[in-house]
Short mmCIF file of C-alpha atoms in Angstrom, two decimals:
data_model
loop_
_atom_site.label_atom_id
_atom_site.label_comp_id
_atom_site.label_asym_id
_atom_site.label_seq_id
_atom_site.Cartn_x
_atom_site.Cartn_y
_atom_site.Cartn_z
CA MET A 35 -66.12 -9.94 0.67
CA PRO A 36 -66.59 -6.10 0.89
CA GLY A 37 -64.12 -4.38 3.24
CA TRP A 38 -61.52 -7.16 2.99
CA LEU A 39 -58.24 -6.83 1.10
CA THR A 40 -57.88 -9.01 -1.93
CA LEU A 41 -54.88 -11.35 -2.01
CA PRO A 42 -52.97 -9.31 -4.68
CA ALA A 43 -53.57 -6.08 -2.74
CA LEU A 44 -52.43 -7.72 0.51
CA CYS A 45 -49.21 -8.95 -1.16
CA CYS A 46 -48.51 -5.49 -2.54
CA PHE A 47 -49.06 -3.92 0.89
CA LEU A 48 -46.71 -6.42 2.57
CA LEU A 49 -43.99 -5.84 -0.05
CA LEU A 50 -44.16 -2.08 0.44
CA TRP A 51 -44.00 -2.50 4.23
CA ALA A 52 -40.99 -4.86 4.00
CA PHE A 53 -39.22 -2.50 1.59
CA THR A 54 -39.69 0.43 3.97
CA VAL A 55 -38.48 -1.53 7.01
CA PHE A 56 -35.42 -2.80 5.12
CA HIS A 57 -34.32 0.66 4.02
CA LYS A 58 -34.76 2.07 7.51
CA ALA A 59 -32.54 -0.71 8.84
CA GLN A 60 -29.94 0.06 6.16
CA GLY A 61 -29.91 3.76 6.99
CA ASP A 62 -31.40 4.83 3.65
CA PRO A 63 -31.09 8.63 3.36
CA ALA A 64 -34.67 8.80 2.11
CA SER A 65 -35.89 7.50 5.48
CA HIS A 66 -34.20 10.36 7.35
CA PRO A 67 -35.66 13.73 6.33
CA GLY A 68 -33.48 16.77 6.81
CA PRO A 69 -30.14 17.99 5.46
CA HIS A 70 -27.13 15.79 4.92
CA TYR A 71 -24.19 18.00 5.61
CA LEU A 72 -21.17 16.27 3.98
CA LEU A 73 -20.85 16.56 0.22
CA PRO A 74 -19.89 13.36 -1.61
CA PRO A 75 -16.26 13.55 -2.82
CA ILE A 76 -15.67 14.10 -6.53
CA HIS A 77 -12.78 11.62 -6.42
CA GLU A 78 -12.75 8.84 -3.83
CA VAL A 79 -9.13 7.85 -4.61
CA ILE A 80 -6.38 10.44 -4.08
CA HIS A 81 -3.07 9.68 -5.82
CA SER A 82 0.25 10.81 -4.35
CA HIS A 83 3.81 9.63 -3.74
CA ARG A 84 6.30 9.45 -0.89
CA GLY A 85 7.52 12.84 0.28
CA ALA A 86 4.64 14.77 -1.28
CA THR A 87 1.85 16.74 0.38
CA ALA A 88 -1.56 15.09 -0.05
CA THR A 89 -5.00 16.62 0.47
CA LEU A 90 -8.00 14.43 1.33
CA PRO A 91 -11.14 16.44 0.51
CA CYS A 92 -14.05 16.68 2.96
CA VAL A 93 -16.46 19.57 2.44
CA LEU A 94 -19.73 20.50 4.15
CA GLY A 95 -22.64 21.62 2.01
CA THR A 96 -23.98 23.58 4.95
CA SER A 97 -22.86 24.02 8.53
CA PRO A 98 -24.75 22.45 11.48
CA PRO A 99 -25.29 24.70 14.53
CA SER A 100 -22.71 22.71 16.46
CA TYR A 101 -20.42 19.95 15.24
CA LYS A 102 -17.04 18.24 15.25
CA VAL A 103 -15.16 16.58 12.40
CA ARG A 104 -13.17 13.47 13.20
CA TRP A 105 -10.51 12.15 10.79
CA SER A 106 -9.29 8.55 11.18
CA LYS A 107 -7.37 5.92 9.23
CA VAL A 108 -8.83 2.45 8.72
CA GLU A 109 -6.02 -0.02 9.41
CA PRO A 110 -5.84 -2.88 6.87
CA GLY A 111 -6.29 -6.34 8.28
CA GLU A 112 -7.32 -4.93 11.67
CA LEU A 113 -10.79 -4.19 13.01
CA ARG A 114 -9.90 -0.72 14.23
CA GLU A 115 -9.42 2.87 13.16
CA THR A 116 -6.53 5.14 14.17
CA LEU A 117 -7.57 8.64 15.22
CA ILE A 118 -5.68 11.39 13.36
CA LEU A 119 -7.35 14.73 14.04
CA VAL A 120 -10.49 16.28 15.59
CA THR A 121 -11.71 19.80 14.85
CA ASN A 122 -14.72 21.91 15.78
CA GLY A 123 -14.23 24.22 12.81
CA LEU A 124 -12.17 26.70 14.83
CA GLN A 125 -9.48 24.62 16.51
CA ALA A 126 -7.95 21.27 15.65
CA ARG A 127 -6.04 18.70 17.67
CA GLY A 128 -3.84 15.99 16.18
CA TYR A 129 -3.36 12.47 17.58
CA GLY A 130 -0.72 9.81 17.10
CA PRO A 131 2.28 9.83 14.75
CA LEU A 132 0.25 10.92 11.73
CA GLY A 133 -1.42 13.75 13.65
CA GLY A 134 1.92 15.56 13.85
CA ARG A 135 2.05 15.80 10.05
CA ALA A 136 -1.65 16.46 9.48
CA ARG A 137 -3.57 19.74 9.49
CA MET A 138 -6.87 21.15 8.25
CA ARG A 139 -6.82 22.85 4.86
CA ARG A 140 -9.41 25.52 5.81
CA GLY A 141 -9.83 26.88 2.30
CA HIS A 142 -13.20 28.29 3.41
CA ARG A 143 -15.54 28.04 6.41
CA LEU A 144 -17.10 24.77 5.19
CA ASP A 145 -13.78 23.10 4.34
CA ALA A 146 -12.86 20.14 6.60
CA SER A 147 -10.27 18.66 4.24
CA LEU A 148 -7.19 16.97 5.69
CA VAL A 149 -3.67 17.87 4.52
CA ILE A 150 -0.86 15.35 5.13
CA ALA A 151 2.70 16.66 4.76
CA GLY A 152 5.69 14.48 3.92
CA VAL A 153 3.66 11.45 2.86
CA ARG A 154 5.19 8.14 4.00
CA LEU A 155 4.70 4.60 2.76
CA GLU A 156 2.57 3.71 5.76
CA ASP A 157 0.18 6.59 5.00
CA GLU A 158 -1.35 4.72 2.07
CA GLY A 159 -4.79 3.33 2.83
CA ARG A 160 -8.38 4.20 3.61
CA TYR A 161 -9.42 7.31 5.57
CA ARG A 162 -12.71 8.41 7.09
CA CYS A 163 -13.99 11.96 7.57
CA GLU A 164 -16.82 11.81 10.12
CA LEU A 165 -19.17 14.66 10.98
CA ILE A 166 -20.42 14.45 14.57
CA ASN A 167 -23.30 16.79 15.38
CA GLY A 168 -25.13 14.85 18.10
CA ILE A 169 -28.17 14.05 15.96
CA GLU A 170 -27.23 12.34 12.72
CA ASP A 171 -23.56 11.50 12.39
CA GLU A 172 -22.37 10.91 8.84
CA SER A 173 -19.07 10.19 7.11
CA VAL A 174 -17.28 9.93 3.79
CA ALA A 175 -14.46 7.51 3.01
CA LEU A 176 -11.45 8.19 0.80
CA THR A 177 -8.41 6.18 -0.26
CA LEU A 178 -4.88 7.56 -0.43
CA SER A 179 -2.98 5.64 -3.13
CA LEU A 180 0.79 5.98 -3.57
CA GLU A 181 2.67 5.62 -6.83
CA GLY A 182 5.21 2.88 -6.23
CA VAL A 183 6.74 -0.46 -7.16
CA VAL A 184 6.28 -3.96 -5.69
CA PHE A 185 9.25 -6.28 -5.36
CA PRO A 186 9.53 -9.86 -4.08
CA TYR A 187 12.02 -10.40 -1.28
CA GLN A 188 13.64 -13.39 0.42
CA PRO A 189 16.68 -13.50 2.73
CA SER A 190 20.09 -15.06 2.13
CA ARG A 191 18.90 -18.28 3.84
CA GLY A 192 16.64 -19.03 0.88
CA ARG A 193 12.94 -18.97 0.18
CA TYR A 194 10.06 -19.35 2.64
CA GLN A 195 11.87 -18.15 5.76
CA PHE A 196 9.52 -15.40 7.03
CA ASN A 197 6.47 -15.54 9.22
CA TYR A 198 4.17 -12.53 8.77
CA TYR A 199 5.91 -10.32 11.34
CA GLU A 200 9.39 -11.15 10.05
CA ALA A 201 8.26 -10.39 6.50
CA LYS A 202 6.93 -7.03 7.65
CA GLN A 203 10.25 -6.20 9.33
CA ALA A 204 12.27 -7.39 6.32
CA CYS A 205 10.41 -5.02 3.98
CA GLU A 206 10.93 -2.09 6.36
CA GLU A 207 14.66 -2.89 6.50
CA GLN A 208 14.79 -2.64 2.69
CA ASP A 209 13.16 0.81 2.52
CA GLY A 210 9.68 -0.58 1.96
CA ARG A 211 6.63 -2.03 3.63
CA LEU A 212 4.54 -5.11 2.97
CA ALA A 213 2.51 -4.60 -0.20
CA THR A 214 -1.28 -4.63 -0.15
CA TYR A 215 -3.35 -6.90 -2.37
CA SER A 216 -4.30 -3.96 -4.62
CA GLN A 217 -0.63 -3.02 -5.00
CA LEU A 218 0.28 -6.59 -5.93
CA TYR A 219 -2.63 -6.69 -8.37
CA GLN A 220 -1.46 -3.51 -10.08
CA ALA A 221 2.10 -4.85 -10.24
CA TRP A 222 0.74 -8.01 -11.87
CA THR A 223 -1.05 -5.93 -14.53
CA GLU A 224 2.28 -4.15 -15.14
CA GLY A 225 4.17 -7.40 -15.70
CA LEU A 226 5.12 -8.93 -12.33
CA ASP A 227 5.31 -12.71 -12.74
CA TRP A 228 6.67 -14.55 -9.69
CA CYS A 229 6.41 -18.20 -8.75
CA ASN A 230 7.12 -17.92 -4.99
CA ALA A 231 4.32 -17.08 -2.56
CA GLY A 232 4.75 -14.07 -0.28
CA TRP A 233 3.04 -12.32 2.61
CA LEU A 234 0.89 -9.24 2.00
CA LEU A 235 -0.01 -6.49 4.46
CA GLU A 236 -3.51 -7.84 5.07
CA GLY A 237 -2.01 -11.13 6.29
CA SER A 238 -2.79 -13.15 3.15
CA VAL A 239 -0.26 -15.16 1.12
CA ARG A 240 -0.35 -14.87 -2.67
CA TYR A 241 1.75 -14.84 -5.82
CA PRO A 242 1.23 -13.27 -9.28
CA VAL A 243 1.34 -15.42 -12.43
CA LEU A 244 1.28 -13.95 -15.94
CA THR A 245 2.37 -17.08 -17.78
CA ALA A 246 0.57 -20.10 -16.33
CA ARG A 247 2.88 -23.13 -16.05
CA ALA A 248 3.02 -26.41 -14.21
CA PRO A 249 5.50 -25.41 -11.45
CA CYS A 250 3.46 -22.27 -10.65
CA GLY A 251 0.10 -23.65 -9.62
CA GLY A 252 -0.70 -25.49 -12.85
CA ARG A 253 -1.75 -24.38 -16.29
CA GLY A 254 -4.92 -22.54 -15.34
CA ARG A 255 -5.65 -18.92 -16.09
CA PRO A 256 -3.13 -16.18 -15.24
CA GLY A 257 -3.89 -14.17 -12.11
CA ILE A 258 -3.12 -13.69 -8.44
CA ARG A 259 -2.96 -17.12 -6.82
CA SER A 260 -3.92 -17.42 -3.15
CA TYR A 261 -2.87 -19.82 -0.39
CA GLY A 262 -5.96 -19.01 1.65
CA PRO A 263 -5.89 -18.27 5.41
CA ARG A 264 -2.45 -18.67 6.99
CA ASP A 265 -1.08 -18.68 10.54
CA LEU A 266 0.76 -15.36 11.02
CA MET A 267 3.24 -16.85 13.47
CA ARG A 268 3.84 -20.40 12.23
CA ASP A 269 3.56 -20.32 8.44
CA ARG A 270 6.61 -19.20 6.49
CA TYR A 271 6.84 -17.64 3.04
CA ASP A 272 8.65 -14.86 1.18
CA ALA A 273 7.50 -11.22 1.22
CA PHE A 274 6.09 -8.85 -1.36
CA CYS A 275 7.35 -5.38 -0.49
CA PHE A 276 6.26 -1.96 -1.73
CA THR A 277 8.31 1.21 -2.06
CA SER A 278 7.82 4.62 -3.65
CA VAL A 279 9.71 7.62 -5.03
CA LEU A 280 13.07 8.32 -3.40
CA ALA A 281 14.14 11.50 -1.66
CA GLY A 282 17.72 10.89 -2.88
CA GLN A 283 19.53 9.17 -5.73
CA VAL A 284 21.15 5.82 -6.44
CA PHE A 285 24.45 5.62 -8.33
CA PHE A 286 26.87 2.86 -9.31
CA VAL A 287 30.52 2.62 -8.22
CA PRO A 288 32.49 0.21 -10.44
CA GLY A 289 35.23 -2.07 -9.19
CA ARG A 290 35.96 -5.53 -7.88
CA LEU A 291 34.92 -5.03 -4.29
CA THR A 292 34.09 -7.13 -1.27
CA LEU A 293 30.98 -6.18 0.68
CA SER A 294 33.01 -4.31 3.32
CA GLU A 295 34.93 -2.46 0.58
CA ALA A 296 31.60 -1.53 -0.99
CA HIS A 297 30.49 0.10 2.28
CA ALA A 298 33.78 2.03 2.44
CA ALA A 299 33.45 3.14 -1.20
CA CYS A 300 29.98 4.57 -0.60
CA ARG A 301 31.04 6.32 2.62
CA ARG A 302 33.90 8.07 0.78
CA ARG A 303 31.26 9.53 -1.53
CA GLY A 304 29.02 10.73 1.29
CA ALA A 305 26.55 7.91 0.75
CA VAL A 306 25.57 4.48 2.04
CA VAL A 307 25.23 1.15 0.28
CA ALA A 308 21.77 1.12 -1.29
CA LYS A 309 18.97 -1.09 -0.03
CA VAL A 310 16.91 -3.33 -2.29
CA GLY A 311 13.98 -0.90 -2.19
CA HIS A 312 16.30 1.96 -3.20
CA LEU A 313 17.42 0.07 -6.30
CA TYR A 314 13.88 -0.86 -7.34
CA ALA A 315 12.68 2.74 -6.89
CA ALA A 316 15.62 4.10 -8.91
CA TRP A 317 14.89 1.58 -11.66
CA LYS A 318 11.16 2.35 -11.68
CA PHE A 319 11.14 6.13 -11.30
CA SER A 320 14.58 7.31 -12.46
CA GLY A 321 15.11 4.81 -15.27
CA LEU A 322 18.35 3.49 -13.78
CA ASP A 323 19.88 1.07 -16.30
CA GLN A 324 23.21 -0.54 -15.41
CA CYS A 325 24.50 -3.81 -16.83
CA ASP A 326 26.80 -4.46 -13.86
CA GLY A 327 26.12 -6.41 -10.71
CA GLY A 328 26.57 -4.39 -7.54
CA TRP A 329 26.49 -5.06 -3.81
CA LEU A 330 23.44 -3.96 -1.82
CA ALA A 331 23.14 -3.45 1.93
CA ASP A 332 21.55 -6.86 2.59
CA GLY A 333 24.54 -8.65 1.01
CA SER A 334 22.80 -9.42 -2.28
CA VAL A 335 24.15 -8.50 -5.72
CA ARG A 336 21.71 -7.07 -8.25
CA PHE A 337 21.52 -4.79 -11.28
CA PRO A 338 18.66 -2.77 -12.87
CA ILE A 339 17.72 -3.07 -16.55
CA THR A 340 15.25 -0.73 -18.25
CA THR A 341 16.28 -1.64 -21.83
CA PRO A 342 16.65 -5.44 -22.10
CA ARG A 343 19.55 -6.68 -24.22
CA PRO A 344 21.15 -10.11 -24.74
CA ARG A 345 24.28 -9.50 -22.67
CA CYS A 346 22.48 -8.01 -19.67
CA GLY A 347 20.75 -10.94 -18.04
CA GLY A 348 19.25 -12.33 -21.22
CA LEU A 349 15.61 -11.84 -20.14
CA PRO A 350 13.19 -10.11 -22.54
CA ASP A 351 11.53 -7.82 -20.00
CA PRO A 352 12.84 -4.87 -17.93
CA GLY A 353 13.48 -5.52 -14.26
CA VAL A 354 15.99 -5.81 -11.46
CA ARG A 355 18.18 -8.90 -11.95
CA SER A 356 19.78 -10.79 -9.08
CA PHE A 357 22.99 -12.76 -8.59
CA GLY A 358 21.73 -13.94 -5.21
CA PHE A 359 23.90 -13.61 -2.10
CA PRO A 360 27.60 -14.21 -2.89
CA ARG A 361 30.17 -14.63 -0.14
CA PRO A 362 30.79 -11.16 1.39
CA GLN A 363 34.56 -11.67 0.92
CA GLN A 364 34.16 -12.24 -2.82
CA ALA A 365 35.84 -9.30 -4.59
CA ALA A 366 33.96 -9.45 -7.87
CA TYR A 367 31.36 -6.69 -7.99
CA GLY A 368 30.88 -2.95 -7.85
CA THR A 369 28.29 -1.39 -5.56
CA TYR A 370 25.15 0.70 -5.71
CA CYS A 371 25.21 3.68 -3.34
CA TYR A 372 22.37 5.84 -2.07
CA ALA A 373 22.73 9.51 -1.15
CA GLU A 374 20.04 11.85 0.18
CA ASN A 375 19.47 15.02 -1.84
#
């Protein structure tokens, strides 16, 4: 009938209408005419290491008449963001513990990049640079990734002793922090194969398997195995810890020492008995290779191997070997000491 839409034309009209409504709901830039002030970052992942100075880029293509820039950190496993710094382009104010080490780069008048001095383990994660101009707020997200090493950890009482909060504290006591899933995944690609499940920072429980075998979840494909949702207070597992480059150095003192004698030996050298994280970092980043078991601060005895050989643990791959937790009075080992530079 003349003047009426045909069925194909009606369908086409409805599809176009639905497409437009959907993109407006999703905040499609094409549905909002006018300038978008923040330039997309060239690199969304910024690599750094502990102790370094890291710059998170955030640059305006043009300046709004009036605006503020708000920097925040997205906390993993938590539905919140931690405020770091707010600036209006002329003055900046820092907030919280990270705000004291953060400043604006100010390379030019459109530069809102954030500079973090003395990067710490807890600084790794996702950051947001948000432009607030009262009309159309917009933001860019960046990830600060630290070069480091993941190590499994359990106490002297044996495996599966930690709830989530105890695992978090245990890693911090060993110069580390709970590893993230991405850190564990990278460690798995670099050769970490471990049959005990451990807590991760996000609150999940997983373990990495390179060689699938019956005692480690069956003979399926290699990968990161998951235990699914766990109760942070009640459930108990080991911990996967993460540490990064050291500010000092680890060295070995030979002898047949008890644990208390090991502490005295390190003190005489202006050092302290090394923590587990210290030894892993020295092995990973300084190539420490010592075929002698030595006391560590937690009462364990370990030794680092970068060049595997038959009489040094017998395993084919590099790593930090463990003798477990001998009696502290057992005078049979040297010690690994840690001294700040």
